[in-house]
Short mmCIF file of C-alpha atoms in Angstrom, two decimals:
data_model
loop_
_atom_site.label_atom_id
_atom_site.label_comp_id
_atom_site.label_asym_id
_atom_site.label_seq_id
_atom_site.Cartn_x
_atom_site.Cartn_y
_atom_site.Cartn_z
CA MET A 1 48.61 18.07 -47.38
CA SER A 2 51.05 20.14 -45.45
CA ILE A 3 49.70 22.75 -43.18
CA SER A 4 51.95 25.30 -41.63
CA MET A 5 51.89 26.00 -37.93
CA GLU A 6 50.40 29.40 -38.53
CA LYS A 7 47.66 27.99 -40.69
CA ALA A 8 46.90 25.27 -38.13
CA THR A 9 46.56 27.88 -35.42
CA LEU A 10 44.16 29.89 -37.54
CA ILE A 11 42.03 26.85 -38.26
CA LYS A 12 41.98 25.86 -34.59
CA LYS A 13 40.92 29.36 -33.62
CA TRP A 14 38.25 29.24 -36.31
CA LEU A 15 37.01 25.95 -34.92
CA ASP A 16 36.82 27.45 -31.46
CA ASN A 17 35.07 30.54 -32.81
CA ASP A 18 37.92 32.55 -31.40
CA LEU A 19 39.22 34.53 -34.39
CA SER A 20 39.91 38.23 -33.96
CA PRO A 21 38.74 40.43 -36.87
CA GLU A 22 42.29 40.55 -38.11
CA GLU A 23 42.72 36.80 -37.88
CA GLN A 24 39.36 36.36 -39.57
CA LYS A 25 40.75 38.18 -42.64
CA GLN A 26 43.85 36.04 -42.65
CA PHE A 27 41.69 32.92 -42.35
CA GLU A 28 39.49 34.02 -45.26
CA ALA A 29 42.60 34.44 -47.32
CA LEU A 30 43.64 30.85 -46.83
CA GLU A 31 43.53 28.60 -49.86
CA ASP A 32 41.54 26.06 -47.79
CA TYR A 33 38.96 28.62 -46.78
CA ASN A 34 36.27 27.63 -49.28
CA GLU A 35 36.74 23.95 -48.66
CA LEU A 36 36.49 24.36 -44.88
CA ILE A 37 33.39 26.52 -45.08
CA GLN A 38 31.73 24.15 -47.52
CA LEU A 39 32.50 21.16 -45.31
CA SER A 40 31.30 22.96 -42.24
CA ASP A 41 28.10 23.93 -44.05
CA LYS A 42 27.40 20.42 -45.20
CA LEU A 43 28.05 19.05 -41.75
CA GLN A 44 24.97 20.90 -40.51
CA GLN A 45 22.91 18.33 -42.35
CA PHE A 46 24.25 15.69 -39.97
CA LYS A 47 22.73 17.41 -36.99
CA ALA A 48 21.27 15.11 -34.38
CA PRO A 49 17.49 14.92 -34.41
CA ASP A 50 15.76 17.14 -31.93
CA TYR A 51 15.57 15.61 -28.53
CA THR A 52 12.09 15.88 -27.14
CA SER A 53 12.07 15.60 -23.40
CA ASP A 54 8.30 16.01 -23.13
CA GLY A 55 6.94 13.89 -20.33
CA VAL A 56 10.26 12.11 -19.73
CA LEU A 57 11.03 13.94 -16.51
CA GLU A 58 7.49 13.41 -15.26
CA ASN A 59 7.75 9.70 -16.01
CA ILE A 60 11.00 9.43 -14.13
CA LEU A 61 9.80 11.36 -11.12
CA ALA A 62 6.65 9.27 -10.97
CA THR A 63 8.64 6.05 -10.62
CA LYS A 64 9.74 6.67 -7.09
CA LYS A 65 7.72 7.29 -4.02
CA SER A 66 9.31 10.25 -2.40
CA LYS A 67 8.46 11.41 1.05
CA LYS A 68 8.75 15.00 0.01
CA GLY A 69 7.09 17.62 -2.06
CA LYS A 70 4.35 17.21 -4.56
CA LEU A 71 4.52 13.46 -4.57
CA ILE A 72 3.00 13.42 -1.10
CA SER A 73 -0.23 14.87 -2.28
CA PHE A 74 -0.22 12.63 -5.32
CA ASN A 75 0.31 9.56 -3.17
CA PHE A 76 -2.21 10.69 -0.65
CA ILE A 77 -4.79 11.19 -3.36
CA SER A 78 -4.06 7.86 -4.95
CA LYS A 79 -4.35 6.14 -1.57
CA VAL A 80 -7.67 7.77 -0.90
CA ALA A 81 -8.77 6.85 -4.39
CA ALA A 82 -7.67 3.26 -3.84
CA ILE A 83 -9.65 3.04 -0.60
CA PHE A 84 -12.70 4.31 -2.40
CA VAL A 85 -12.27 1.87 -5.23
CA ILE A 86 -11.81 -1.06 -2.86
CA GLY A 87 -14.67 0.02 -0.65
CA PHE A 88 -16.97 0.56 -3.53
CA SER A 89 -16.16 -2.72 -5.21
CA LEU A 90 -16.54 -4.53 -1.87
CA PHE A 91 -19.92 -2.92 -1.39
CA TYR A 92 -20.86 -3.75 -4.94
CA PHE A 93 -19.60 -7.29 -4.52
CA LEU A 94 -21.40 -7.94 -1.26
CA SER A 95 -24.64 -6.34 -2.24
CA ASN A 96 -24.49 -8.20 -5.48
CA THR A 97 -24.21 -11.60 -3.85
CA ASN A 98 -27.66 -11.31 -2.35
CA THR A 99 -29.89 -13.22 -4.66
CA THR A 100 -33.50 -12.17 -4.77
CA VAL A 101 -36.14 -14.23 -6.51
CA ASN A 102 -39.40 -12.44 -7.16
CA ALA A 103 -42.78 -13.82 -8.09
CA LEU A 104 -45.01 -11.17 -9.58
CA ALA A 105 -48.77 -11.05 -9.06
CA ALA A 106 -50.54 -13.89 -10.82
CA ASN A 107 -47.24 -15.78 -11.02
CA LYS A 108 -45.61 -18.58 -9.14
CA VAL A 109 -41.91 -19.17 -9.34
CA ASN A 110 -39.98 -22.36 -8.83
CA THR A 111 -36.43 -21.84 -7.66
CA LYS A 112 -33.62 -23.64 -5.94
CA LEU A 113 -31.48 -22.63 -3.01
CA PRO A 114 -27.71 -23.15 -3.15
CA ASP A 115 -28.11 -26.49 -1.34
CA ASN A 116 -30.60 -27.65 -3.97
CA SER A 117 -33.57 -27.20 -1.69
CA GLU A 118 -36.64 -26.45 -3.72
CA VAL A 119 -38.68 -23.34 -3.16
CA ILE A 120 -41.98 -22.49 -4.79
CA ILE A 121 -42.79 -18.83 -4.40
CA ASN A 122 -46.41 -17.79 -4.43
CA ALA A 123 -47.79 -14.76 -6.25
CA SER A 124 -46.53 -11.31 -5.16
CA SER A 125 -43.78 -12.81 -3.00
CA SER A 126 -40.03 -12.79 -2.94
CA ILE A 127 -37.18 -14.57 -1.25
CA THR A 128 -33.69 -13.28 -0.74
CA PHE A 129 -30.63 -15.28 0.14
CA ASN A 130 -26.89 -14.87 0.03
CA LYS A 131 -25.21 -17.36 -2.24
CA LYS A 132 -21.71 -16.39 -1.13
CA ASN A 133 -22.32 -16.83 2.56
CA TRP A 134 -24.64 -19.79 2.27
CA LYS A 135 -22.24 -22.12 4.03
CA THR A 136 -21.96 -19.95 7.11
CA LYS A 137 -25.33 -18.28 7.07
CA ARG A 138 -28.12 -20.42 5.76
CA GLU A 139 -30.81 -17.86 5.80
CA VAL A 140 -33.64 -17.03 3.48
CA THR A 141 -35.58 -13.84 3.89
CA LEU A 142 -39.16 -14.24 2.85
CA ASN A 143 -41.62 -11.58 1.95
CA GLY A 144 -44.98 -13.17 1.22
CA GLU A 145 -45.61 -16.86 0.89
CA ALA A 146 -43.46 -19.75 -0.17
CA TYR A 147 -43.31 -23.50 0.03
CA PHE A 148 -40.00 -25.09 0.93
CA LYS A 149 -38.93 -28.60 0.06
CA VAL A 150 -35.66 -28.84 1.90
CA ALA A 151 -32.98 -31.17 0.69
CA LYS A 152 -32.24 -33.93 3.17
CA GLY A 153 -29.82 -33.10 5.92
CA GLU A 154 -29.89 -29.38 5.24
CA LYS A 155 -30.77 -26.79 7.83
CA PHE A 156 -31.56 -23.18 7.37
CA ASP A 157 -33.66 -20.30 8.59
CA VAL A 158 -36.52 -18.60 6.85
CA VAL A 159 -36.69 -15.08 8.17
CA THR A 160 -39.83 -12.99 7.87
CA LYS A 161 -40.67 -9.79 9.59
CA SER A 162 -43.16 -11.61 11.81
CA GLY A 163 -40.97 -14.51 12.86
CA THR A 164 -38.32 -17.01 11.96
CA VAL A 165 -38.76 -20.58 10.87
CA THR A 166 -35.87 -22.92 11.51
CA ILE A 167 -35.90 -25.92 9.32
CA LEU A 168 -35.29 -29.13 11.15
CA GLY A 169 -36.89 -31.29 8.56
CA THR A 170 -38.21 -31.08 5.16
CA GLU A 171 -41.45 -29.74 3.73
CA PHE A 172 -43.33 -26.73 4.95
CA ASN A 173 -45.19 -23.64 3.87
CA VAL A 174 -44.54 -20.18 5.24
CA LYS A 175 -46.98 -17.36 4.74
CA ASN A 176 -46.36 -13.85 5.90
CA ARG A 177 -48.89 -11.43 4.47
CA GLY A 178 -49.26 -8.17 6.29
CA ASN A 179 -49.42 -9.20 9.93
CA ASP A 180 -50.48 -12.74 9.19
CA PHE A 181 -47.82 -15.29 9.87
CA GLU A 182 -48.73 -18.80 8.95
CA VAL A 183 -46.63 -21.92 8.85
CA ILE A 184 -47.76 -25.36 7.85
CA CYS A 185 -45.46 -28.32 8.22
CA PHE A 186 -46.02 -31.11 5.73
CA GLU A 187 -43.05 -33.36 6.37
CA GLY A 188 -40.28 -33.56 8.96
CA SER A 189 -40.33 -30.80 11.53
CA VAL A 190 -39.75 -27.07 11.74
CA LEU A 191 -39.18 -24.68 14.60
CA VAL A 192 -41.18 -21.47 14.49
CA THR A 193 -40.06 -18.50 16.49
CA SER A 194 -42.40 -15.56 16.61
CA ASN A 195 -42.93 -12.84 19.19
CA GLY A 196 -40.52 -14.52 21.57
CA THR A 197 -42.19 -17.93 21.55
CA SER A 198 -40.94 -21.03 19.84
CA GLU A 199 -43.06 -23.87 18.62
CA LYS A 200 -41.93 -27.07 17.02
CA LEU A 201 -44.19 -28.22 14.25
CA ALA A 202 -44.71 -31.83 13.27
CA PRO A 203 -46.31 -32.91 9.98
CA GLY A 204 -49.90 -31.70 9.75
CA ASP A 205 -49.36 -28.96 12.32
CA TYR A 206 -50.53 -25.51 11.51
CA PHE A 207 -49.23 -22.39 13.12
CA LYS A 208 -51.08 -19.15 12.63
CA THR A 209 -50.02 -15.90 14.24
CA GLY A 210 -49.25 -17.36 17.64
CA VAL A 211 -51.83 -20.14 17.61
CA MET A 212 -50.84 -23.76 17.25
CA MET A 213 -53.21 -26.21 15.68
CA ARG A 214 -52.02 -29.77 15.90
CA SER A 215 -52.69 -32.29 13.18
CA THR A 216 -55.23 -30.22 11.30
CA ILE A 217 -53.79 -30.48 7.83
CA ASN A 218 -54.16 -33.71 5.93
CA ASN A 219 -52.58 -32.54 2.69
CA THR A 220 -49.02 -33.30 1.79
CA SER A 221 -48.41 -29.91 0.28
CA PRO A 222 -50.15 -26.53 0.33
CA ALA A 223 -53.12 -26.15 -1.97
CA TRP A 224 -51.68 -23.18 -3.80
CA ILE A 225 -48.97 -25.42 -5.20
CA HIS A 226 -51.77 -27.14 -7.06
CA ASN A 227 -53.23 -23.86 -8.22
CA GLU A 228 -55.86 -23.61 -5.53
CA SER A 229 -56.23 -21.38 -2.52
CA THR A 230 -57.91 -22.94 0.47
CA PHE A 231 -59.22 -21.13 3.49
CA ILE A 232 -60.44 -22.33 6.84
CA SER A 233 -62.53 -19.73 8.64
CA GLU A 234 -60.65 -16.82 7.07
CA PRO A 235 -62.06 -13.31 7.01
CA PHE A 236 -63.43 -12.66 3.54
CA SER A 237 -61.09 -9.66 3.16
CA LYS A 238 -58.06 -12.00 3.36
CA VAL A 239 -59.59 -14.23 0.75
CA LEU A 240 -60.09 -11.28 -1.58
CA GLU A 241 -56.48 -10.18 -1.04
CA GLU A 242 -55.31 -13.60 -2.09
CA PHE A 243 -57.62 -13.45 -5.06
CA GLU A 244 -56.07 -10.13 -6.10
CA ARG A 245 -52.61 -11.63 -5.89
CA GLN A 246 -53.44 -14.75 -7.84
CA TYR A 247 -55.19 -12.98 -10.68
CA ASP A 248 -53.27 -9.66 -10.57
CA ILE A 249 -56.47 -7.73 -10.37
CA LYS A 250 -58.08 -5.12 -8.11
CA ILE A 251 -61.21 -5.88 -6.14
CA LYS A 252 -63.58 -3.26 -4.82
CA THR A 253 -66.46 -4.10 -2.60
CA GLU A 254 -69.76 -2.36 -2.11
CA LYS A 255 -72.07 -3.33 0.70
CA VAL A 256 -70.10 -6.48 1.37
CA ASP A 257 -69.28 -7.49 4.92
CA THR A 258 -65.67 -8.54 4.44
CA SER A 259 -65.32 -9.65 8.04
CA LEU A 260 -67.47 -12.71 7.39
CA LEU A 261 -65.52 -15.90 7.66
CA PHE A 262 -64.96 -17.99 4.61
CA THR A 263 -64.15 -21.66 4.44
CA GLY A 264 -63.49 -23.09 1.03
CA LYS A 265 -61.20 -22.67 -1.91
CA PHE A 266 -60.80 -21.02 -5.27
CA ILE A 267 -58.82 -22.11 -8.26
CA HIS A 268 -56.05 -20.06 -9.91
CA ASP A 269 -56.59 -20.81 -13.58
CA ASP A 270 -60.20 -19.87 -14.23
CA ILE A 271 -61.24 -16.45 -13.01
CA GLU A 272 -64.95 -16.94 -13.84
CA MET A 273 -65.14 -20.13 -11.88
CA ALA A 274 -63.06 -18.79 -9.01
CA LEU A 275 -65.22 -15.69 -8.75
CA LYS A 276 -68.34 -17.83 -8.60
CA THR A 277 -67.01 -19.89 -5.70
CA LEU A 278 -66.48 -16.67 -3.77
CA THR A 279 -69.63 -14.78 -4.67
CA LEU A 280 -72.32 -17.47 -4.64
CA PRO A 281 -72.13 -18.32 -0.90
CA PHE A 282 -72.46 -14.64 -0.04
CA ASN A 283 -75.02 -13.69 -2.69
CA ILE A 284 -72.66 -11.20 -4.23
CA VAL A 285 -72.86 -9.81 -7.76
CA ALA A 286 -69.56 -9.37 -9.56
CA LYS A 287 -68.91 -6.91 -12.33
CA GLN A 288 -65.58 -6.56 -14.13
CA LYS A 289 -64.37 -3.23 -15.40
CA ASN A 290 -60.95 -3.36 -17.06
CA ASN A 291 -58.66 -4.54 -14.32
CA THR A 292 -61.05 -4.06 -11.46
CA ILE A 293 -63.79 -6.32 -10.17
CA ILE A 294 -66.58 -4.67 -8.28
CA LEU A 295 -68.40 -6.91 -5.83
CA THR A 296 -71.81 -5.71 -4.79
CA GLY A 297 -73.62 -7.37 -1.91
CA GLU A 298 -77.15 -6.56 -3.13
CA ARG A 299 -78.88 -9.62 -1.90
CA THR A 300 -77.54 -9.47 1.62
CA LYS A 301 -79.22 -6.18 2.19
CA MET B 1 12.41 15.92 7.72
CA LYS B 2 16.02 16.39 6.71
CA LYS B 3 17.01 18.76 3.99
CA SER B 4 18.94 16.78 1.48
CA THR B 5 19.57 19.53 -1.03
CA ASP B 6 23.31 19.53 -0.53
CA LYS B 7 23.90 15.88 0.18
CA ASP B 8 22.17 14.26 -2.74
CA ILE B 9 19.93 15.02 -5.68
CA CYS B 10 16.73 13.54 -4.35
CA ASN B 11 15.17 16.94 -4.24
CA GLU B 12 12.69 17.12 -7.07
CA SER B 13 13.36 20.63 -8.28
CA LEU B 14 17.07 19.98 -8.08
CA PHE B 15 16.67 16.86 -10.14
CA ALA B 16 14.42 18.66 -12.60
CA SER B 17 17.01 21.37 -13.23
CA PHE B 18 19.66 18.67 -13.52
CA PHE B 19 17.52 16.98 -16.13
CA THR B 20 16.87 20.17 -18.06
CA LYS B 21 20.54 21.04 -18.03
CA TYR B 22 21.89 17.74 -19.28
CA SER B 23 19.23 15.79 -21.15
CA LYS B 24 19.77 17.36 -24.56
CA THR B 25 23.54 17.40 -24.33
CA LEU B 26 23.56 13.79 -23.23
CA PHE B 27 21.32 12.88 -26.11
CA ASN B 28 23.65 14.61 -28.58
CA PHE B 29 26.65 12.96 -27.01
CA LEU B 30 25.09 9.50 -27.36
CA TYR B 31 23.86 10.22 -30.85
CA TYR B 32 27.17 11.43 -32.24
CA LYS B 33 29.02 8.65 -30.52
CA PHE B 34 26.80 5.68 -31.24
CA GLY B 35 24.44 6.83 -33.94
CA GLU B 36 20.71 6.41 -33.85
CA LYS B 37 20.53 2.63 -34.04
CA LEU B 38 20.79 2.04 -30.31
CA ASN B 39 17.97 4.40 -29.42
CA PRO B 40 19.86 7.21 -27.71
CA GLU B 41 16.55 8.72 -26.67
CA ASP B 42 15.64 5.66 -24.61
CA LYS B 43 19.11 5.53 -23.09
CA VAL B 44 18.81 9.12 -21.97
CA GLN B 45 15.63 8.27 -20.11
CA GLU B 46 17.11 5.10 -18.67
CA ALA B 47 20.21 6.87 -17.47
CA PHE B 48 18.24 9.64 -15.78
CA LEU B 49 15.97 7.03 -14.24
CA LYS B 50 18.99 5.24 -12.77
CA VAL B 51 20.23 8.51 -11.34
CA TRP B 52 16.84 9.24 -9.85
CA GLN B 53 16.47 5.80 -8.35
CA ASN B 54 19.89 6.03 -6.77
CA CYS B 55 19.60 9.71 -5.97
CA HIS B 56 20.38 9.30 -2.28
CA LYS B 57 23.80 7.88 -3.17
CA ILE B 58 24.68 10.65 -5.61
CA THR B 59 25.97 14.05 -4.63
CA PRO B 60 25.17 16.95 -6.97
CA ASP B 61 28.82 17.32 -8.06
CA LYS B 62 29.03 13.64 -8.99
CA ALA B 63 25.65 13.51 -10.72
CA LYS B 64 26.84 14.50 -14.18
CA SER B 65 29.64 12.00 -14.46
CA TYR B 66 27.39 9.30 -13.00
CA LEU B 67 24.82 10.15 -15.65
CA TYR B 68 27.29 10.03 -18.54
CA THR B 69 28.97 6.87 -17.35
CA THR B 70 25.61 5.17 -16.91
CA ALA B 71 24.36 6.22 -20.33
CA ASN B 72 27.63 5.19 -21.93
CA ASN B 73 27.52 1.79 -20.26
CA LEU B 74 23.93 1.29 -21.29
CA MET B 75 25.03 1.90 -24.85
CA LEU B 76 28.10 -0.33 -24.62
CA ASN B 77 25.94 -3.13 -23.24
CA GLN B 78 24.31 -3.47 -26.58
CA ALA B 79 26.79 -1.81 -28.86
CA SER B 80 26.98 -3.45 -32.20
CA HIS B 81 30.31 -3.57 -33.92
CA GLU B 82 28.94 -1.94 -36.97
CA LYS B 83 30.34 1.38 -37.94
CA VAL B 84 28.27 4.32 -36.88
CA LYS B 85 26.58 5.87 -39.82
CA LEU B 86 25.12 9.25 -39.05
CA LYS B 87 22.12 10.26 -41.06
CA TYR B 88 22.04 13.48 -42.99
CA ALA B 89 19.07 15.51 -44.02
CA GLU B 90 18.61 15.23 -47.77
CA THR B 91 18.94 18.50 -49.60
CA PRO B 92 15.36 19.32 -50.46
CA GLN B 93 14.64 18.54 -54.08
CA LYS B 94 13.27 21.55 -55.80
CA SER B 95 10.71 20.99 -58.49
CA HIS B 96 12.19 23.83 -60.54
CA THR B 97 15.90 23.97 -60.42
CA ASP B 98 18.63 25.69 -62.33
CA GLU B 99 21.11 23.17 -61.02
CA SER B 100 22.36 20.72 -63.56
CA PRO B 101 21.88 16.98 -62.93
CA GLU B 102 25.64 16.71 -62.67
CA TYR B 103 25.72 19.24 -59.87
CA VAL B 104 22.97 17.40 -57.94
CA MET B 105 24.83 14.13 -58.34
CA GLU B 106 28.13 15.61 -57.21
CA GLU B 107 26.37 17.10 -54.25
CA ASN B 108 24.98 13.71 -53.25
CA GLN B 109 28.35 12.07 -53.67
CA TYR B 110 29.92 14.72 -51.49
CA MET B 111 27.40 14.07 -48.70
CA GLU B 112 28.06 10.35 -48.88
CA LYS B 113 31.79 11.00 -48.65
CA ILE B 114 31.30 13.05 -45.50
CA GLN B 115 29.11 10.34 -44.06
CA LYS B 116 31.73 7.69 -44.69
CA ALA B 117 34.52 9.89 -43.37
CA LEU B 118 32.56 10.62 -40.20
CA SER B 119 32.11 6.95 -39.51
CA ASN B 120 35.84 6.47 -39.88
CA LEU B 121 36.54 8.85 -37.02
CA THR B 122 37.06 7.50 -33.53
CA GLU B 123 34.07 7.86 -31.25
CA ALA B 124 35.89 10.42 -29.14
CA GLN B 125 36.86 12.45 -32.19
CA ARG B 126 33.38 12.35 -33.67
CA VAL B 127 31.62 13.41 -30.47
CA ALA B 128 33.88 16.38 -29.88
CA PHE B 129 33.92 17.38 -33.53
CA MET B 130 30.15 17.24 -34.00
CA MET B 131 29.50 19.08 -30.75
CA ASN B 132 31.78 21.78 -32.03
CA ARG B 133 30.76 22.00 -35.67
CA VAL B 134 27.09 21.14 -35.52
CA GLU B 135 26.03 22.07 -32.01
CA GLY B 136 28.22 25.16 -32.06
CA LYS B 137 29.90 24.49 -28.75
CA ARG B 138 33.26 26.00 -27.92
CA PHE B 139 36.25 23.93 -26.80
CA LYS B 140 35.80 24.92 -23.18
CA GLU B 141 32.17 23.85 -23.06
CA ILE B 142 32.98 20.53 -24.64
CA ALA B 143 35.83 20.04 -22.18
CA GLU B 144 33.33 20.46 -19.37
CA ILE B 145 30.85 18.06 -20.86
CA LEU B 146 33.44 15.38 -21.53
CA ASP B 147 35.41 16.04 -18.37
CA ILE B 148 38.67 16.44 -20.25
CA SER B 149 41.08 19.34 -20.74
CA THR B 150 40.49 22.04 -23.33
CA LYS B 151 43.76 21.05 -24.94
CA ALA B 152 42.52 17.49 -25.36
CA VAL B 153 39.33 18.77 -26.92
CA GLU B 154 41.30 20.90 -29.39
CA LYS B 155 43.40 17.91 -30.26
CA ARG B 156 40.37 15.73 -30.90
CA ILE B 157 38.54 18.30 -32.98
CA TYR B 158 41.52 19.37 -35.03
CA GLY B 159 42.52 15.77 -35.51
CA ALA B 160 39.00 14.96 -36.64
CA LEU B 161 38.94 17.81 -39.16
CA LYS B 162 42.30 16.76 -40.56
CA LYS B 163 41.27 13.13 -40.90
CA LEU B 164 37.96 14.12 -42.42
CA ARG B 165 39.54 16.29 -45.11
CA GLU B 166 42.08 13.62 -45.99
CA ASP B 167 39.35 11.01 -46.19
CA ILE B 168 37.07 13.11 -48.34
CA GLU B 169 39.91 13.92 -50.69
CA GLY B 170 40.96 10.31 -50.89
CA LEU B 171 37.48 8.86 -51.44
#
């Protein structure tokens, strides 16, 4: 294929889109014209696919921490967000490591502390301890009444709102109902701190709201463990409160002097029998309506 | 805070306009040179990323050549020795057609001839030629993109056309 200089120039100008109207006519007159146009047409089908730059620039810009412009605010926001996330998860984590064991009314719960010490929680009571920090802070917060059988060689504190019991030995009962704070040591020794005074209890010792009674308890464990509640010269109102807790029931009294002292016990698994042990000594008549027991002190009138 | 607008291309808006200006052209350059097998789209992103990450070392007037060199090297790093086969869009098949089966077949053969001829061009020829014919760029624009003289561009494109026509005729 021989192409004259003139023809080559025309084709080059055509390629560069640089033909004058006159040259355009000359080019169209070329014998190669149709072939060139056809080839050029068909070449369009080889066009590169569309390049989509969507998001690419943003991706690239996001890869580097710049100290200027918009990225500052983005970084600042992400830092703040990170602090919140960390703070929140820390809060969640810490608050979550407090273990609380609850015993509902009419229930007793057996549980174990992280050191394998045994705890029996009486009705309507709860203990809270921190599993995570157990090694550094052996502390159990008690709300209500519980019996502790401490594993040998272990020491920890039982904290109640009325005082703290430091375990030096092994088996003891802690009762904190309302303002009553009662500790009985059954084995080993415990240190009771309440209202600024500390008392060390030996087995059989009984501590009740500031009063120490040495060697008064002959049992080896509290009665409630064996499904009984025992009372020594307790106001009758306290006895009824305990009754309510053990049977998950409400008690109303009419013409009953609840300040009378009661010594004795009631059992936890037979409400008829238990009620009799409470009402007979005081000549009280008991009537049950749904979930409420009404005690009427007719005969004491 | 020092203004770095003139010294480098770390400025975001400057980089953004740099990206907008060159991303498509770079993509076309890589595509016509290496075909689609080596993911020109990814290489475009990678090359721009390299520029951005090294922005403090790159002055605005050097940015373009840095970009092209980087992209080209990224391609060469995994270039296969296969011939580049550019894809063409199939002529849409009409359900009703007056065209004879012979015509359709000839048409297809013609496209395949062009495809083969294109892959026989040198990379340099093909890039310049396709930018001119398909992307509609004039010699001067191509010269700027490729950093070569307009005369060199003309030589490549005209040479490509000549070779293409000979090939098609011979095939």
